[in-house]
Short mmCIF file of C-alpha atoms (C1' of nucleotides) in Angstrom, two decimals:
data_model
loop_
_atom_site.label_atom_id
_atom_site.label_comp_id
_atom_site.label_asym_id
_atom_site.label_seq_id
_atom_site.Cartn_x
_atom_site.Cartn_y
_atom_site.Cartn_z
CA UNK A 260 87.36 117.60 87.76
CA UNK A 261 89.22 119.06 84.95
CA UNK A 262 90.21 122.45 85.60
CA UNK A 263 88.04 125.61 84.05
CA UNK A 264 90.17 127.87 81.45
CA UNK A 265 90.62 130.31 84.28
CA UNK A 266 91.97 127.75 86.69
CA UNK A 267 94.28 126.45 83.67
CA UNK A 268 95.32 130.22 83.28
CA UNK A 269 96.11 130.53 86.93
CA UNK A 270 98.39 127.38 86.93
CA UNK A 271 100.02 128.50 83.88
CA UNK A 272 100.98 131.81 85.53
CA UNK A 273 102.52 130.23 88.49
CA UNK A 274 104.93 128.24 86.41
CA UNK A 275 108.31 130.07 86.95
CA UNK A 276 110.11 128.29 84.13
CA UNK A 277 110.24 125.14 81.97
CA UNK A 278 112.93 122.69 81.85
CA UNK A 279 114.16 120.34 79.08
CA UNK A 280 115.24 117.35 80.67
CA UNK A 281 117.36 114.66 78.74
CA UNK A 282 116.19 110.99 78.62
CA UNK A 283 117.12 108.73 81.65
CA UNK A 284 117.98 111.81 84.13
CA UNK A 285 117.16 111.81 87.72
CA UNK A 286 114.73 114.96 88.19
CA UNK A 287 114.19 114.66 91.89
CA UNK A 288 116.08 112.41 94.53
CA UNK A 289 114.22 110.97 97.23
CA UNK A 290 114.72 112.64 100.60
CA UNK A 291 115.69 115.95 99.24
CA UNK A 292 113.38 119.03 100.60
CA UNK A 293 111.20 120.43 97.84
CA UNK A 294 110.17 124.07 97.05
CA UNK A 295 108.66 123.51 93.83
CA UNK A 296 106.52 120.82 91.78
CA UNK A 297 106.71 119.77 88.39
CA UNK A 298 104.06 119.57 85.66
CA UNK A 299 104.86 117.30 82.53
CA UNK A 300 104.61 119.47 79.44
CA UNK A 301 105.94 116.65 76.94
CA UNK A 302 107.58 113.19 77.54
CA UNK A 303 107.32 110.44 80.12
CA UNK A 304 108.44 110.76 83.49
CA UNK A 305 108.51 107.95 86.34
CA UNK A 306 108.42 107.71 89.91
CA UNK A 307 110.66 104.78 91.27
CA UNK A 308 111.71 103.24 94.70
CA UNK A 309 115.17 101.61 94.48
CA UNK A 310 116.09 98.63 96.61
CA UNK A 311 119.59 98.52 98.25
CA UNK A 312 121.30 97.15 95.10
CA UNK A 313 119.98 99.86 93.43
CA UNK A 314 117.36 97.96 91.44
CA UNK A 315 114.07 99.95 90.77
CA UNK A 316 110.60 99.70 91.22
CA UNK A 317 108.29 101.83 89.21
CA UNK A 318 105.42 103.34 91.53
CA UNK A 319 104.31 105.57 88.88
CA UNK A 320 104.29 106.55 85.44
CA UNK A 321 103.40 110.05 84.27
CA UNK A 322 102.44 111.27 80.86
CA UNK A 323 101.89 114.70 79.65
CA UNK A 324 99.37 117.01 81.72
CA UNK A 325 100.29 115.25 84.78
CA UNK A 326 101.69 116.76 88.03
CA UNK A 327 104.33 114.76 89.00
CA UNK A 328 104.95 115.57 92.51
CA UNK A 329 102.01 117.68 93.50
CA UNK A 330 101.87 115.98 96.76
CA UNK A 331 105.50 117.36 97.67
CA UNK A 332 103.60 120.59 97.90
CA UNK A 333 101.94 119.17 101.09
CA UNK A 334 104.69 116.80 102.24
CA UNK A 335 107.63 118.77 101.69
CA UNK A 336 109.71 116.04 100.51
CA UNK A 337 109.43 112.96 98.74
CA UNK A 338 110.16 109.34 99.95
CA UNK A 339 111.09 108.25 96.07
CA UNK A 340 113.04 109.16 93.06
CA UNK A 341 111.57 110.92 89.77
CA UNK A 342 113.28 110.62 86.60
CA UNK A 343 112.79 111.10 83.13
CA UNK A 344 112.22 107.99 80.76
CA UNK A 345 112.33 109.96 77.48
CA UNK A 346 113.20 113.48 76.68
CA UNK A 347 110.92 115.48 78.52
CA UNK A 348 109.67 118.98 79.17
CA UNK A 349 108.48 119.92 82.51
CA UNK A 350 106.98 123.12 83.99
CA UNK A 351 108.35 124.17 87.59
CA UNK A 352 105.49 125.45 89.75
CA UNK A 353 107.31 127.05 92.83
CA UNK A 354 105.25 125.95 96.16
CA UNK A 355 104.95 129.80 96.93
CA UNK A 356 102.70 130.20 93.79
CA UNK A 357 100.96 126.91 94.57
CA UNK A 358 99.88 128.63 97.96
CA UNK A 359 98.43 131.41 95.80
CA UNK A 360 96.61 128.80 93.60
CA UNK A 361 95.24 126.69 96.58
CA UNK A 362 93.62 129.95 98.05
CA UNK A 363 91.08 129.14 95.57
CA UNK A 364 89.15 126.63 97.32
CA UNK A 365 87.47 124.98 94.24
CA UNK A 366 91.14 124.72 92.54
CA UNK A 367 92.48 123.57 95.64
CA UNK A 368 89.77 120.66 95.70
CA UNK A 369 90.84 119.70 91.97
CA UNK A 370 94.31 119.68 93.03
CA UNK A 371 93.51 117.35 95.96
CA UNK A 372 91.28 115.27 93.79
CA UNK A 373 94.36 114.82 91.49
CA UNK A 374 96.62 113.30 94.26
CA UNK A 375 93.68 111.19 95.12
CA UNK A 376 93.75 109.81 91.54
CA UNK A 377 97.39 109.01 91.99
CA UNK A 378 96.63 106.99 95.12
CA UNK A 379 93.91 105.37 93.29
CA UNK A 380 96.33 104.44 90.66
CA UNK A 381 98.71 102.86 93.26
CA UNK A 382 96.09 100.82 94.34
CA UNK A 383 95.35 99.28 91.00
CA UNK A 384 99.38 98.89 90.70
CA UNK A 385 99.16 96.85 94.11
CA UNK A 386 96.36 94.75 92.84
CA UNK A 387 98.46 93.96 89.57
CA UNK A 388 101.45 93.22 91.54
CA UNK A 389 100.11 91.17 94.22
CA UNK A 390 97.14 89.17 92.45
CA UNK A 391 98.23 89.04 88.82
CA UNK A 392 100.97 86.66 87.36
CA UNK A 393 103.41 88.38 85.11
CA UNK A 394 101.53 88.13 81.99
CA UNK A 395 98.30 89.47 83.87
CA UNK A 396 100.62 92.24 85.10
CA UNK A 397 101.61 93.38 81.59
CA UNK A 398 98.06 93.01 80.27
CA UNK A 399 96.76 95.34 83.09
CA UNK A 400 99.47 97.74 82.68
CA UNK A 401 98.87 97.95 78.88
CA UNK A 402 95.13 98.43 79.40
CA UNK A 403 95.56 101.11 81.92
CA UNK A 404 98.10 102.87 79.73
CA UNK A 405 95.99 102.73 76.63
CA UNK A 406 93.16 104.16 78.55
CA UNK A 407 95.50 106.93 79.87
CA UNK A 408 97.05 107.76 76.56
CA UNK A 409 93.70 107.81 74.88
CA UNK A 410 92.38 110.50 77.03
CA UNK A 411 95.05 112.72 76.25
CA UNK A 412 94.78 112.06 72.65
CA UNK A 413 97.78 109.76 72.34
CA UNK A 414 96.28 106.51 71.61
CA UNK A 415 93.47 105.49 69.11
CA UNK A 416 92.15 102.84 71.46
CA UNK A 417 94.42 100.21 70.01
CA UNK A 418 97.59 101.46 68.96
CA UNK A 419 100.07 103.95 70.66
CA UNK A 420 103.74 104.46 71.22
CA UNK A 421 105.38 103.91 74.39
CA UNK A 422 109.07 104.59 74.74
CA UNK A 423 109.64 102.08 77.50
CA UNK A 424 112.50 99.45 77.31
CA UNK A 425 111.85 96.01 78.23
CA UNK A 426 113.74 96.54 81.27
CA UNK A 427 111.37 99.45 82.21
CA UNK A 428 108.47 97.34 81.84
CA UNK A 429 110.02 94.65 84.04
CA UNK A 430 110.70 97.47 86.64
CA UNK A 431 106.80 98.33 86.26
CA UNK A 432 105.83 94.79 86.61
CA UNK A 433 108.23 93.51 89.31
CA UNK A 434 109.79 90.89 87.19
CA UNK A 435 113.42 90.59 85.57
CA UNK A 436 113.84 91.86 82.11
CA UNK A 437 114.47 88.30 80.61
CA UNK A 438 111.13 87.43 81.92
CA UNK A 439 109.37 90.19 80.67
CA UNK A 440 110.81 89.26 77.05
CA UNK A 441 109.30 86.10 77.43
CA UNK A 442 105.94 87.50 78.37
CA UNK A 443 105.97 89.79 75.55
CA UNK A 444 106.63 86.86 73.21
CA UNK A 445 103.68 85.24 74.79
CA UNK A 446 101.50 88.12 74.36
CA UNK A 447 102.13 88.24 70.78
CA UNK A 448 101.70 84.35 70.19
CA UNK A 449 98.55 84.32 71.97
CA UNK A 450 97.37 87.22 69.70
CA UNK A 451 96.67 89.78 72.71
CA UNK A 452 99.12 92.57 71.96
CA UNK A 453 102.43 93.28 70.23
CA UNK A 454 105.24 95.58 71.14
CA UNK A 455 108.17 96.58 68.71
CA UNK A 456 110.50 99.33 69.23
CA UNK A 457 108.06 101.49 71.26
CA UNK A 458 104.97 100.81 69.03
CA UNK A 459 102.20 99.16 71.19
CA UNK A 460 99.29 97.27 69.17
CA UNK A 461 96.46 96.16 71.00
CA UNK A 462 95.07 93.35 69.08
CA UNK A 463 92.33 92.09 71.21
CA UNK A 464 91.44 94.68 73.74
CA UNK A 465 88.62 92.95 75.44
CA UNK A 466 90.69 89.69 75.98
CA UNK A 467 93.73 91.67 77.05
CA UNK A 468 91.52 93.40 79.65
CA UNK A 469 90.20 90.01 80.66
CA UNK A 470 93.78 88.57 80.91
CA UNK A 471 94.60 91.38 83.10
CA UNK A 472 91.40 91.62 85.13
CA UNK A 473 91.68 95.12 84.02
CA UNK A 474 88.68 97.74 85.02
CA UNK A 475 89.60 101.26 84.35
CA UNK A 476 87.01 102.88 86.50
CA UNK A 477 89.59 103.99 88.90
CA UNK A 478 90.99 106.27 86.22
CA UNK A 479 87.78 108.84 86.06
CA UNK A 480 88.09 109.00 82.55
CA UNK A 481 84.86 109.13 80.76
CA UNK A 482 86.17 107.11 78.06
CA UNK A 483 83.69 105.41 75.54
CA UNK A 484 84.22 101.60 75.78
CA UNK A 485 85.95 99.70 73.10
CA UNK A 486 84.25 97.06 71.10
CA UNK A 487 84.80 93.71 72.52
CA UNK A 488 87.46 91.54 70.74
CA UNK B 9 100.62 117.73 111.08
CA UNK B 10 98.67 116.43 113.83
CA UNK B 11 95.18 118.17 114.20
CA UNK B 12 95.25 120.86 117.04
CA UNK B 13 92.62 120.44 120.02
CA UNK B 14 90.46 122.66 118.51
CA UNK B 15 90.41 120.94 115.26
CA UNK B 16 89.97 117.44 116.87
CA UNK B 17 86.88 118.82 118.65
CA UNK B 18 85.48 120.16 115.29
CA UNK B 19 86.08 116.72 113.59
CA UNK B 20 84.36 115.01 116.60
CA UNK B 21 81.55 117.54 116.43
CA UNK B 22 81.05 116.25 112.71
CA UNK B 23 80.77 112.80 113.65
CA UNK B 24 76.82 111.93 113.14
CA UNK B 25 77.24 108.40 114.55
CA UNK B 26 79.56 105.60 115.93
CA UNK B 27 78.80 102.29 114.45
CA UNK B 28 79.72 98.73 115.99
CA UNK B 29 81.25 96.44 113.16
CA UNK B 30 81.39 92.64 113.63
CA UNK B 31 84.50 91.14 112.64
CA UNK B 32 85.14 90.27 108.96
CA UNK B 33 82.17 92.48 107.92
CA UNK B 34 82.34 94.36 104.44
CA UNK B 35 81.67 97.79 105.48
CA UNK B 36 81.90 99.59 102.00
CA UNK B 37 81.62 97.54 98.78
CA UNK B 38 83.30 99.12 95.74
CA UNK B 39 81.68 101.22 93.43
CA UNK B 40 78.94 102.53 95.51
CA UNK B 41 78.43 106.30 95.99
CA UNK B 42 79.06 107.34 99.46
CA UNK B 43 77.92 110.24 101.23
CA UNK B 44 80.07 109.77 104.54
CA UNK B 45 83.50 109.02 105.56
CA UNK B 46 84.69 106.63 108.22
CA UNK B 47 87.02 107.25 111.18
CA UNK B 48 88.42 104.22 113.13
CA UNK B 49 87.69 104.42 116.91
CA UNK B 50 88.86 100.97 117.60
CA UNK B 51 89.75 97.77 115.85
CA UNK B 52 91.66 96.82 112.58
CA UNK B 53 89.76 97.71 109.02
CA UNK B 54 91.27 97.04 105.65
CA UNK B 55 91.01 97.94 102.31
CA UNK B 56 90.95 95.03 99.51
CA UNK B 57 90.85 94.76 95.76
CA UNK B 58 89.25 91.55 94.65
CA UNK B 59 90.22 89.55 91.78
CA UNK B 60 87.55 87.72 89.42
CA UNK B 61 87.57 84.39 91.66
CA UNK B 62 87.25 86.73 94.92
CA UNK B 63 90.61 86.16 96.18
CA UNK B 64 91.73 89.48 97.73
CA UNK B 65 94.80 91.95 97.83
CA UNK B 66 94.95 93.98 100.69
CA UNK B 67 95.98 97.45 99.48
CA UNK B 68 95.72 99.08 103.15
CA UNK B 69 95.53 98.11 106.73
CA UNK B 70 94.05 100.65 109.17
CA UNK B 71 94.54 101.36 112.80
CA UNK B 72 92.48 103.23 115.38
CA UNK B 73 92.75 106.85 114.70
CA UNK B 74 93.06 106.56 110.81
CA UNK B 75 90.35 108.01 108.51
CA UNK B 76 89.75 104.96 106.29
CA UNK B 77 88.10 106.60 103.44
CA UNK B 78 88.44 110.21 103.68
CA UNK B 79 89.28 110.26 99.81
CA UNK B 80 85.65 109.15 99.21
CA UNK B 81 84.75 112.89 100.43
CA UNK B 82 86.66 114.17 97.09
CA UNK B 83 86.13 111.08 94.87
CA UNK B 84 82.89 110.38 95.71
CA UNK B 85 83.08 106.63 95.52
CA UNK B 86 85.51 104.12 95.88
CA UNK B 87 86.99 101.47 93.60
CA UNK B 88 88.03 99.13 96.45
CA UNK B 89 86.23 97.41 99.34
CA UNK B 90 86.34 98.15 102.93
CA UNK B 91 86.07 95.70 105.53
CA UNK B 92 86.75 95.03 109.20
CA UNK B 93 89.18 92.49 110.27
CA UNK B 94 88.53 92.48 113.98
CA UNK B 95 85.60 93.70 115.80
CA UNK B 96 85.64 97.55 115.17
CA UNK B 97 84.14 100.71 116.20
CA UNK B 98 83.85 103.46 113.36
CA UNK B 99 82.79 106.98 113.65
CA UNK B 100 80.69 107.97 110.60
CA UNK B 101 81.38 111.91 109.31
CA UNK B 102 78.68 112.59 106.65
CA UNK B 103 80.41 114.55 103.95
CA UNK B 104 78.15 117.34 104.27
CA UNK B 105 80.00 117.78 107.50
CA UNK B 106 83.40 117.36 105.92
CA UNK B 107 82.29 120.37 103.53
CA UNK B 108 82.21 122.52 106.85
CA UNK B 109 85.28 121.23 108.22
CA UNK B 110 87.57 121.89 104.99
CA UNK B 111 86.34 125.30 105.10
CA UNK B 112 89.15 125.85 107.57
CA UNK B 113 92.11 126.07 105.47
CA UNK B 114 94.56 124.64 107.87
CA UNK B 115 92.32 121.77 108.61
CA UNK B 116 91.64 121.10 104.99
CA UNK B 117 95.58 120.90 104.41
CA UNK B 118 95.99 118.66 107.30
CA UNK B 119 93.23 116.33 105.82
CA UNK B 120 94.99 116.49 102.28
CA UNK B 121 97.97 115.46 104.12
CA UNK B 122 96.35 112.43 105.64
CA UNK B 123 95.45 111.20 102.22
CA UNK B 124 98.90 111.91 100.87
CA UNK B 125 100.53 109.62 103.44
CA UNK B 126 98.15 107.10 102.39
CA UNK B 127 99.60 107.46 99.04
CA UNK B 128 102.97 107.21 100.46
CA UNK B 129 102.13 104.17 102.24
CA UNK B 130 100.71 102.83 98.97
CA UNK B 131 104.06 103.38 97.30
CA UNK B 132 105.78 101.41 100.03
CA UNK B 133 103.57 98.56 99.70
CA UNK B 134 104.31 98.52 95.77
CA UNK B 135 107.90 98.35 96.57
CA UNK B 136 107.37 95.48 98.88
CA UNK B 137 105.29 93.53 96.41
CA UNK B 138 107.59 94.46 93.49
CA UNK B 139 111.26 94.09 94.69
CA UNK B 140 111.13 91.90 97.84
CA UNK B 141 110.69 88.06 97.97
CA UNK B 142 108.20 86.61 100.48
CA UNK B 143 110.08 86.94 103.38
CA UNK B 144 111.23 90.41 102.73
CA UNK B 145 107.79 91.27 102.23
CA UNK B 146 106.42 89.98 105.80
CA UNK B 147 109.61 91.75 107.54
CA UNK B 148 108.67 94.84 105.58
CA UNK B 149 105.41 94.80 106.55
CA UNK B 150 105.97 93.81 110.30
CA UNK B 151 108.40 96.72 110.66
CA UNK B 152 105.95 98.99 109.16
CA UNK B 153 103.06 98.14 111.49
CA UNK B 154 105.39 97.88 114.34
CA UNK B 155 106.23 101.69 113.84
CA UNK B 156 102.62 102.73 113.20
CA UNK B 157 101.38 100.69 116.25
CA UNK B 158 104.16 102.28 118.42
CA UNK B 159 103.28 105.86 117.44
CA UNK B 160 99.48 105.03 118.66
CA UNK B 161 100.76 103.60 121.70
CA UNK B 162 99.74 100.04 120.62
CA UNK B 163 103.53 98.33 120.69
CA UNK B 164 106.44 99.05 122.68
CA UNK B 165 108.74 98.75 119.78
CA UNK B 166 109.11 94.96 119.97
CA UNK B 167 106.01 93.36 120.92
CA UNK B 168 102.38 94.09 119.71
CA UNK B 169 99.13 92.21 119.25
CA UNK B 170 98.04 92.05 115.64
CA UNK B 171 94.67 90.28 115.03
CA UNK B 172 95.53 88.86 111.65
CA UNK B 173 95.31 85.52 110.36
CA UNK B 174 97.88 84.04 108.28
CA UNK B 175 95.72 84.18 105.19
CA UNK B 176 95.38 88.08 105.87
CA UNK B 177 99.06 88.31 105.99
CA UNK B 178 99.24 86.25 102.54
CA UNK B 179 96.68 88.64 101.18
CA UNK B 180 98.63 91.55 102.32
CA UNK B 181 101.93 90.08 101.05
CA UNK B 182 100.55 88.67 97.83
CA UNK B 183 101.43 84.93 98.61
CA UNK B 184 99.49 82.10 99.19
CA UNK B 185 98.46 81.28 102.95
CA UNK B 186 100.33 78.10 102.81
CA UNK B 187 103.52 79.94 101.73
CA UNK B 188 102.92 82.55 104.42
CA UNK B 189 102.94 79.87 106.99
CA UNK B 190 106.30 78.70 105.77
CA UNK B 191 107.71 82.28 105.95
CA UNK B 192 106.63 82.69 109.52
CA UNK B 193 108.47 79.50 110.52
CA UNK B 194 111.46 80.81 108.66
CA UNK B 195 111.37 84.19 110.58
CA UNK B 196 111.08 82.02 113.69
CA UNK B 197 114.04 79.76 112.83
CA UNK B 198 116.26 82.88 111.73
CA UNK B 199 115.38 84.63 114.90
CA UNK B 200 114.07 87.50 113.33
CA UNK B 201 110.31 87.44 114.82
CA UNK B 202 107.66 85.47 116.07
CA UNK B 203 103.88 85.50 115.70
CA UNK B 204 101.73 83.18 117.53
CA UNK B 205 97.95 83.67 117.81
CA UNK B 206 98.01 87.49 117.14
CA UNK B 207 100.95 88.11 119.47
CA UNK B 208 104.01 89.62 117.32
CA UNK B 209 107.47 89.80 118.78
CA UNK B 210 110.24 91.20 117.04
CA UNK B 211 113.52 89.52 118.07
CA UNK B 212 116.00 91.85 116.14
CA UNK B 213 114.39 94.88 114.78
CA UNK B 214 117.42 95.89 113.26
CA UNK B 215 117.99 92.69 111.19
CA UNK B 216 114.11 92.62 110.44
CA UNK B 217 114.34 95.88 109.06
CA UNK B 218 117.51 94.89 107.07
CA UNK B 219 115.78 91.94 105.65
CA UNK B 220 112.75 93.64 104.49
CA UNK B 221 114.78 96.76 103.40
CA UNK B 222 112.71 98.80 105.67
CA UNK B 223 113.00 102.80 105.91
CA UNK B 224 110.12 104.11 107.88
CA UNK B 225 110.62 107.62 106.59
CA UNK B 226 107.52 107.75 104.50
CA UNK B 227 105.34 107.32 107.79
CA UNK B 228 106.26 110.59 108.89
CA UNK B 229 106.52 109.50 112.42
CA UNK B 230 108.75 111.31 114.87
CA UNK B 231 109.48 107.87 116.27
CA UNK B 232 112.73 107.34 118.21
CA UNK B 233 115.02 104.78 116.62
CA UNK B 234 115.23 101.39 117.98
CA UNK B 235 118.45 100.08 119.27
CA UNK B 236 120.17 98.16 116.44
CA UNK B 237 119.84 94.12 116.95
"C1'" DC C 134 81.01 65.54 120.99
"C1'" DG C 135 81.30 66.63 116.30
"C1'" DA C 136 81.89 70.63 113.31
"C1'" DT C 137 84.60 74.31 111.87
"C1'" DC C 138 88.56 77.31 111.38
"C1'" DG C 139 92.91 78.04 111.27
"C1'" DA C 140 97.73 76.24 111.30
"C1'" DT C 141 101.23 73.02 109.55
"C1'" DT C 142 103.45 69.65 106.87
"C1'" DG C 143 105.03 66.74 102.84
"C1'" DA C 144 105.13 65.88 97.67
"C1'" DT C 145 104.81 67.99 93.27
"C1'" DT C 146 104.23 71.38 89.59
"C1'" DT C 147 104.34 75.94 87.92
"C1'" DT C 148 106.44 80.02 87.73
"C1'" DT C 149 110.12 83.10 87.74
"C1'" DG C 150 115.13 84.01 88.45
"C1'" DT C 151 119.93 83.37 87.28
"C1'" DC C 152 123.64 82.63 84.42
"C1'" DA C 153 125.72 82.83 79.93
"C1'" DA C 154 125.84 83.78 75.14
"C1'" DA C 155 124.26 85.63 70.95
"C1'" DG C 156 122.00 88.63 67.60
"C1'" DA C 157 120.06 93.23 66.26
"C1'" DC C 158 120.21 97.82 65.89
"C1'" DG C 159 121.32 102.75 65.66
"C1'" DG C 160 125.04 105.83 66.30
"C1'" DT C 161 129.74 107.34 66.10
"C1'" DG C 162 134.40 108.16 64.34
"C1'" DG C 163 137.92 107.08 61.11
"C1'" DC D 97 131.06 104.14 53.61
"C1'" DC D 98 132.23 100.85 57.06
"C1'" DA D 99 134.02 99.05 61.40
"C1'" DC D 100 133.03 99.61 66.08
"C1'" DC D 101 130.54 100.29 70.47
"C1'" DG D 102 126.89 100.30 73.47
"C1'" DT D 103 122.51 99.29 74.34
"C1'" DC D 104 118.50 96.78 73.86
"C1'" DT D 105 116.42 92.20 72.65
"C1'" DT D 106 116.37 87.29 72.50
"C1'" DT D 107 117.30 82.57 73.52
"C1'" DG D 108 118.76 78.51 76.22
"C1'" DA D 109 119.86 75.60 80.27
"C1'" DC D 110 119.54 75.55 84.64
"C1'" DA D 111 118.02 76.91 89.85
"C1'" DA D 112 115.32 78.86 92.88
"C1'" DA D 113 110.98 80.47 94.72
"C1'" DA D 114 106.20 80.16 95.29
"C1'" DA D 115 101.77 77.75 93.94
"C1'" DT D 116 99.13 73.66 94.28
"C1'" DC D 117 97.24 69.40 95.91
"C1'" DA D 118 96.39 66.51 99.84
"C1'" DA D 119 96.32 65.52 104.58
"C1'" DT D 120 96.61 65.99 109.31
"C1'" DC D 121 96.68 68.41 113.59
"C1'" DG D 122 94.73 71.73 117.29
"C1'" DA D 123 91.88 74.60 119.22
"C1'" DT D 124 87.24 76.73 119.93
"C1'" DC D 125 82.30 76.96 119.66
"C1'" DG D 126 77.50 75.64 119.76
#
DNA sequence: CGATCGATTGATTTTTGTCAAAGACGGTGG
DNA sequence: CCACCGTCTTTGACAAAAATCAATCGATCG
């Protein structure tokens, strides 16, 4: 479902501007009506829902190449926040331009597909939060992220950089940052993965996937399997 | 985004058959290629992901009028299971027929919208699992379900029937059924809601919503607010 | 009537959160 | 260059939440 070069060109033509976003900046606040969508050129962007104390739950994490809020084109507004994690560059695509894009039925179908992939990822995250313990959640998240980064050439299948603090990871996995710290130590001690200052190394991809009960088929990547280990 | 009568008729014309499904029956198993989608006419249908021990996590619950697996039309297969909870009647819409339906751009947009609503609900569930304690999760779920049932005339805003066992509720909230039993008692003791043999009564909608930090705007219902209490 | 499934309860263990305090590290300004 | 500061990480002690183990109870069904 990758766009053809022509489709890619059409999307790029619909970009009205590219914005530079500082790290840790709210890009879109929940509830505001939107007249454009955003495509990540560079950096990490997160989608979060905050509880009444302002504590956040990540409901998505987006990498370069992802449409962050394509759904806002159809829904008109968002029920969650979008914020940069790292420094980021995002391309703005006005909804008016999107209207022209979806006139092309094939492209419309691909955009729909892209939002359905997001939904599939949401479901995998639900499984993670609902059925796994803290260590399983982290293992699952690392496997997913490794697979996604690999698909865009940002991981070699074992090592990648991921600019997330332990607090971010905690907000992803629905645990406290203190507990996340202990989980990371455990992953290290059990020789599954290490994570030091944004460098992640997966020592035993197979065992990590088993620990997190990870099956990446929902990502629809044609990723070559890693050797067991 | 409700379909017009004409669109409704077109959808109904695309139905190839209506199936009667016994309770507790798997309708679609994860990973199978699909050539049709299913629309619920009557009954409760759930979407679940199972862990390696076969323990399930609900990732969605569908009511009459919902397309259960509209996304399979675009994705071609599912990464989760679909099963009946109660006795159900589902209308089968072959994907071939769907192709004809989405030729109508306005209807295509509405179907897209419907899958985006699902995704928004997924995100609300992520918040529930990630940020709320067991009682908050149950409170949130009851509020959501009350709002949804009300929209289709199956709740008066305080009372409705919901044919789920305590084990189902546990699989929705990501806790054990034993713990769910204690949560239900607590909800009763704190005069928030009662649930006895599939009859749910919400005693203080306002307080229950507060306990579950529920804000139903993601459901896109034009529901009149309930009196506080 | 026995069998089965779901609901309920108690006792106990495990997991996770909370509170409190250091330690590490990079960046900034003097 | 170095002291200071803020942010992130790490650790310990303790409390709370949830899981687990083990029964019992109650209703429904063949």
